[in-house]
Amino acid sequence: MRRSLLVPVLSLLAPALLAGGSLVAQSHGPTAKPASNVKGAPAGPHWAYEGAEGPHAWGRIDAAWRACSVGREQSPIDLGGTVMARQGRIAERFVSTPLVLFNNGHTVQAALEKASTLTIDGTPYASLQFHFHHPSEHTVRGKAYPAELHLVHKSAKGELAVLGIFIEIGARENPAFEALIAKLPHTSGDSVPFKAPVDLAALLEDRPGADEAVYAYHGSLTTPPCSEGVRWTVRERPVAVSFRQMQRLVAVLGESARPVQPVFDRR
Ligand SMILES: [Zn+2]
């Protein structure tokens, strides 16, 4: 499953990267070490993206993670088929904020000091963090992008909403991403503070007030415990980074995507 998903991703990358071996072999292996043994990593049972503790096993590793196996509204999913794009405005008021990048052994996560606000059906959700996956977790008509960013929000009642943005490879360096990519924490447990505010609107190429094609559906966390009740908004328009920038991001992330899940009776 993972191998087949990687094929279209690898084909997007230039031969220079492939010459050095697979993307995963080149990575600094955040998924190779048990996160629970790493200083600063979250406590709890270990899980991985491959092998005996991979996605197929998550629901059996811990009783609290059963939704990973039996949930009927799991994420990610394939988009563009049953779940179609619609035109709409992403009602997010983005703010610039200091942040701390942290390598938690599964991904690189940015803890945000000041919250941006995403409003869905009148309910405000405050952003907590964003993080990355390689390749993208959502696919569009079966095709994965090289990476996906998830901006995770919480409402006052504790409900979660995630804005997903695909990252593709373009011709130019992306200056907004460069600031982050130049200082990624390479080792599990490492963190890098950004005291100067990072402009999230620039980073995510926000077009305030413009109609966008978006996929909206009810899903789950894409990592254990796979909790459901998450409001997903995935923007169709990706952001682009250069090949070199993607190479550096992927070297830190390694393979970090849950396979797509059945849609069941969601629309
Ligand atoms: Zn995620």
Coordinates of C-alpha atoms and ligand atoms in Angstrom, one line a residue:
M1 CA 0.0 0.0 0.0
R2 CA 2.7 2.5 1.0
R3 CA 4.9 1.6 -1.9
S4 CA 2.2 2.0 -4.5
L5 CA 1.3 5.4 -3.0
L6 CA 4.9 6.5 -3.2
V7 CA 5.2 5.8 -6.8
P8 CA 3.4 8.9 -8.1
V9 CA 5.2 11.0 -5.5
L10 CA 8.6 9.7 -6.4
S11 CA 7.8 10.3 -10.1
L12 CA 7.3 14.0 -9.3
L13 CA 10.8 14.3 -7.9
A14 CA 13.9 14.8 -10.0
P15 CA 16.3 12.0 -10.6
A16 CA 18.9 13.7 -8.4
L17 CA 17.0 12.8 -5.3
L18 CA 16.3 9.3 -6.4
A19 CA 20.0 8.7 -7.2
G20 CA 20.8 8.8 -3.5
G21 CA 18.4 6.1 -2.6
S22 CA 14.8 6.2 -1.5
L23 CA 13.3 9.2 0.2
V24 CA 12.8 7.2 3.4
A25 CA 16.4 5.8 3.4
Q26 CA 17.7 9.3 3.1
S27 CA 15.6 10.6 6.0
H28 CA 16.8 11.2 9.5
G29 CA 14.3 8.5 10.5
P30 CA 11.8 10.1 12.8
T31 CA 9.7 7.0 12.3
A32 CA 12.6 4.6 12.9
K33 CA 12.9 5.3 16.6
P34 CA 10.4 4.6 19.3
A35 CA 8.9 8.0 20.0
S36 CA 8.1 7.0 23.6
N37 CA 11.8 6.5 24.3
V38 CA 12.7 9.9 23.1
K39 CA 13.1 12.9 25.3
G40 CA 10.3 15.4 24.9
A41 CA 8.2 13.0 22.8
P42 CA 4.6 12.4 24.0
A43 CA 4.2 9.5 26.4
G44 CA 2.0 6.5 25.5
P45 CA 2.3 3.3 23.4
H46 CA 4.5 3.5 20.4
W47 CA 3.1 3.5 16.8
A48 CA 4.7 3.8 13.4
Y49 CA 3.9 4.4 9.8
E50 CA 5.4 1.0 8.7
G51 CA 6.0 -2.5 10.0
A52 CA 4.3 -4.3 12.9
E53 CA 3.2 -1.0 14.6
G54 CA 2.0 0.5 11.3
P55 CA -1.4 1.9 10.4
H56 CA -3.1 -1.6 9.9
A57 CA -2.2 -2.4 13.6
W58 CA -3.0 1.0 15.3
G59 CA -6.5 -0.1 16.4
R60 CA -5.1 -3.1 18.2
I61 CA -2.1 -1.4 20.0
D62 CA -4.2 0.3 22.6
A63 CA -7.9 -0.2 23.6
A64 CA -8.3 3.6 23.4
W65 CA -7.3 3.5 19.7
R66 CA -10.1 1.2 18.5
A67 CA -11.6 3.8 16.3
C68 CA -8.5 3.4 14.0
S69 CA -9.9 -0.1 13.1
V70 CA -13.6 0.2 13.5
G71 CA -14.4 3.9 13.0
R72 CA -16.8 4.7 10.1
E73 CA -15.7 8.3 9.7
Q74 CA -11.9 8.0 9.5
S75 CA -9.4 10.2 7.8
P76 CA -7.7 10.7 5.4
I77 CA -9.9 9.8 2.4
D78 CA -9.7 10.1 -1.4
L79 CA -11.2 13.3 -2.5
G80 CA -12.9 14.3 -5.8
G81 CA -15.1 11.2 -6.0
T82 CA -17.7 10.6 -3.3
V83 CA -16.5 13.8 -1.5
M84 CA -16.6 16.5 -4.2
A85 CA -15.1 20.0 -4.1
R86 CA -17.4 22.9 -3.8
Q87 CA -16.8 26.6 -4.2
G88 CA -16.7 28.4 -0.9
R89 CA -14.7 30.8 1.3
I90 CA -12.3 29.5 3.8
A91 CA -13.4 31.7 6.7
E92 CA -10.0 31.8 8.4
R93 CA -8.6 35.0 9.9
F94 CA -4.9 34.3 9.8
V95 CA -2.5 36.1 12.2
S96 CA 1.3 36.3 12.3
T97 CA 2.6 34.5 15.3
P98 CA 5.8 33.3 17.0
L99 CA 6.0 29.6 17.0
V100 CA 8.1 26.6 18.1
L101 CA 9.0 23.8 15.6
F102 CA 9.2 20.5 17.3
N103 CA 10.2 17.1 15.9
N104 CA 8.0 14.6 17.8
G105 CA 9.3 11.5 16.2
H106 CA 6.4 11.3 13.8
T107 CA 6.3 14.7 12.2
V108 CA 7.5 18.3 12.5
Q109 CA 4.9 20.3 14.4
A110 CA 4.7 24.1 14.8
A111 CA 3.1 25.1 18.1
L112 CA 1.5 28.5 17.6
E113 CA 1.7 31.2 20.2
K114 CA -1.2 33.3 18.8
A115 CA -4.3 31.6 17.3
S116 CA -5.7 32.2 13.9
T117 CA -9.5 31.7 13.8
L118 CA -11.4 29.4 11.5
T119 CA -15.2 29.8 11.5
I120 CA -17.4 26.9 10.4
D121 CA -21.2 27.2 10.5
G122 CA -20.8 30.1 12.9
T123 CA -18.5 28.2 15.3
P124 CA -15.1 29.7 15.8
Y125 CA -12.1 27.3 16.0
A126 CA -8.7 28.6 17.3
S127 CA -5.6 27.3 15.7
L128 CA -3.2 25.4 17.9
Q129 CA -0.5 23.9 15.7
F130 CA 0.3 22.9 12.2
H131 CA 2.4 19.9 11.0
F132 CA 3.4 18.1 7.9
H133 CA 2.9 14.7 6.2
H134 CA 4.8 13.0 3.4
P135 CA 3.3 12.1 1.0
S136 CA 0.0 13.9 1.3
E137 CA -2.6 11.9 3.4
H138 CA -5.6 13.0 1.4
T139 CA -5.5 12.1 -2.3
V140 CA -7.4 13.6 -5.1
R141 CA -8.9 11.1 -7.5
G142 CA -6.2 8.6 -6.4
K143 CA -3.3 10.9 -6.7
A144 CA -1.1 12.0 -3.8
Y145 CA 0.9 15.2 -3.5
P146 CA 4.4 15.1 -2.2
A147 CA 3.3 16.7 1.1
E148 CA 0.4 18.0 3.1
L149 CA 0.1 20.6 5.8
H150 CA -2.5 20.3 8.6
L151 CA -3.5 23.4 10.6
V152 CA -5.3 22.0 13.6
H153 CA -7.9 24.1 15.4
K154 CA -10.1 23.6 18.5
S155 CA -13.4 25.2 19.5
A156 CA -14.3 26.5 23.0
K157 CA -16.2 23.2 23.4
G158 CA -13.1 21.2 22.5
E159 CA -14.2 20.2 19.0
L160 CA -11.5 19.9 16.4
A161 CA -11.3 21.3 12.9
V162 CA -8.4 20.8 10.5
L163 CA -7.5 22.9 7.4
G164 CA -5.5 20.7 5.0
I165 CA -3.3 22.3 2.4
F166 CA -1.4 20.3 -0.2
I167 CA 2.2 21.1 -1.0
E168 CA 3.5 20.5 -4.5
I169 CA 6.9 21.0 -6.3
G170 CA 7.1 24.2 -8.3
A171 CA 9.8 25.9 -10.3
R172 CA 10.7 28.5 -7.7
E173 CA 11.9 28.7 -4.1
N174 CA 9.1 29.6 -1.8
P175 CA 10.4 32.4 0.4
A176 CA 7.7 32.1 3.1
F177 CA 8.5 28.4 3.5
E178 CA 12.3 28.9 3.3
A179 CA 12.3 30.5 6.8
L180 CA 10.9 27.3 8.3
I181 CA 12.7 24.8 6.0
A182 CA 16.1 26.3 6.7
K183 CA 15.7 25.6 10.4
L184 CA 13.8 22.3 10.7
P185 CA 14.6 20.2 13.8
H186 CA 16.2 17.1 12.3
T187 CA 16.3 14.9 15.4
S188 CA 13.3 13.5 17.3
G189 CA 12.9 15.5 20.5
D190 CA 14.5 18.6 19.1
S191 CA 12.8 22.0 19.0
V192 CA 13.6 25.3 17.2
P193 CA 11.9 28.5 18.4
F194 CA 10.9 31.3 16.0
K195 CA 10.6 34.4 18.1
A196 CA 9.9 36.7 15.1
P197 CA 6.2 36.3 14.1
V198 CA 5.6 33.9 11.1
D199 CA 3.0 35.2 8.7
L200 CA 0.6 32.3 8.3
A201 CA -1.4 34.1 5.5
A202 CA 1.8 34.4 3.4
L203 CA 2.9 30.8 4.3
L204 CA -0.4 29.3 3.2
E205 CA -1.0 31.8 0.3
D206 CA -4.3 32.9 1.8
R207 CA -6.7 34.7 -0.6
P208 CA -9.0 36.4 1.9
G209 CA -12.5 36.8 0.6
A210 CA -11.9 34.8 -2.6
D211 CA -13.9 31.8 -3.5
E212 CA -11.9 28.6 -3.4
A213 CA -12.6 25.0 -4.3
V214 CA -12.6 23.2 -1.0
Y215 CA -13.4 19.7 0.1
A216 CA -15.4 19.6 3.4
Y217 CA -16.2 16.4 5.3
H218 CA -16.5 14.8 8.7
G219 CA -13.5 12.7 9.6
S220 CA -11.0 11.9 12.3
L221 CA -7.5 12.5 13.5
T222 CA -5.1 10.7 11.1
T223 CA -2.9 9.4 13.9
P224 CA -3.8 7.4 17.0
P225 CA -6.2 7.6 18.7
C226 CA -8.0 8.3 15.4
S227 CA -10.7 10.2 17.3
E228 CA -13.7 11.1 15.1
G229 CA -15.8 14.3 15.1
V230 CA -13.2 16.3 13.3
R231 CA -14.4 18.9 10.8
W232 CA -12.1 18.7 7.7
T233 CA -11.6 21.4 5.2
V234 CA -9.1 20.6 2.5
R235 CA -8.2 23.3 0.0
E236 CA -7.9 22.2 -3.6
R237 CA -5.3 24.8 -4.5
P238 CA -1.8 23.6 -3.3
V239 CA 1.1 25.8 -2.3
A240 CA 4.4 25.1 -4.2
V241 CA 7.9 24.9 -2.9
S242 CA 11.0 24.2 -4.9
F243 CA 12.4 20.8 -5.5
R244 CA 15.3 21.5 -3.1
Q245 CA 12.9 22.7 -0.4
M246 CA 10.8 19.6 -0.7
Q247 CA 13.9 17.5 -0.6
R248 CA 14.9 19.1 2.7
L249 CA 11.4 18.8 4.2
V250 CA 11.1 15.1 3.2
A251 CA 14.5 14.3 4.6
V252 CA 13.2 15.3 8.0
L253 CA 9.7 13.9 7.7
G254 CA 10.4 10.5 6.3
E255 CA 7.3 8.6 5.3
S256 CA 4.5 10.0 7.5
A257 CA 1.1 9.4 5.9
R258 CA -1.7 7.2 6.9
P259 CA -3.3 5.4 3.9
V260 CA -6.7 6.6 2.7
Q261 CA -9.7 5.1 4.6
P262 CA -13.1 4.0 3.4
V263 CA -15.7 6.8 2.9
F264 CA -18.6 4.5 3.9
D265 CA -21.8 6.6 3.8
R266 CA -20.3 10.0 4.0
R267 CA -20.9 12.6 1.3
Ligands
ZN1 ZN -1.9 15.6 10.2

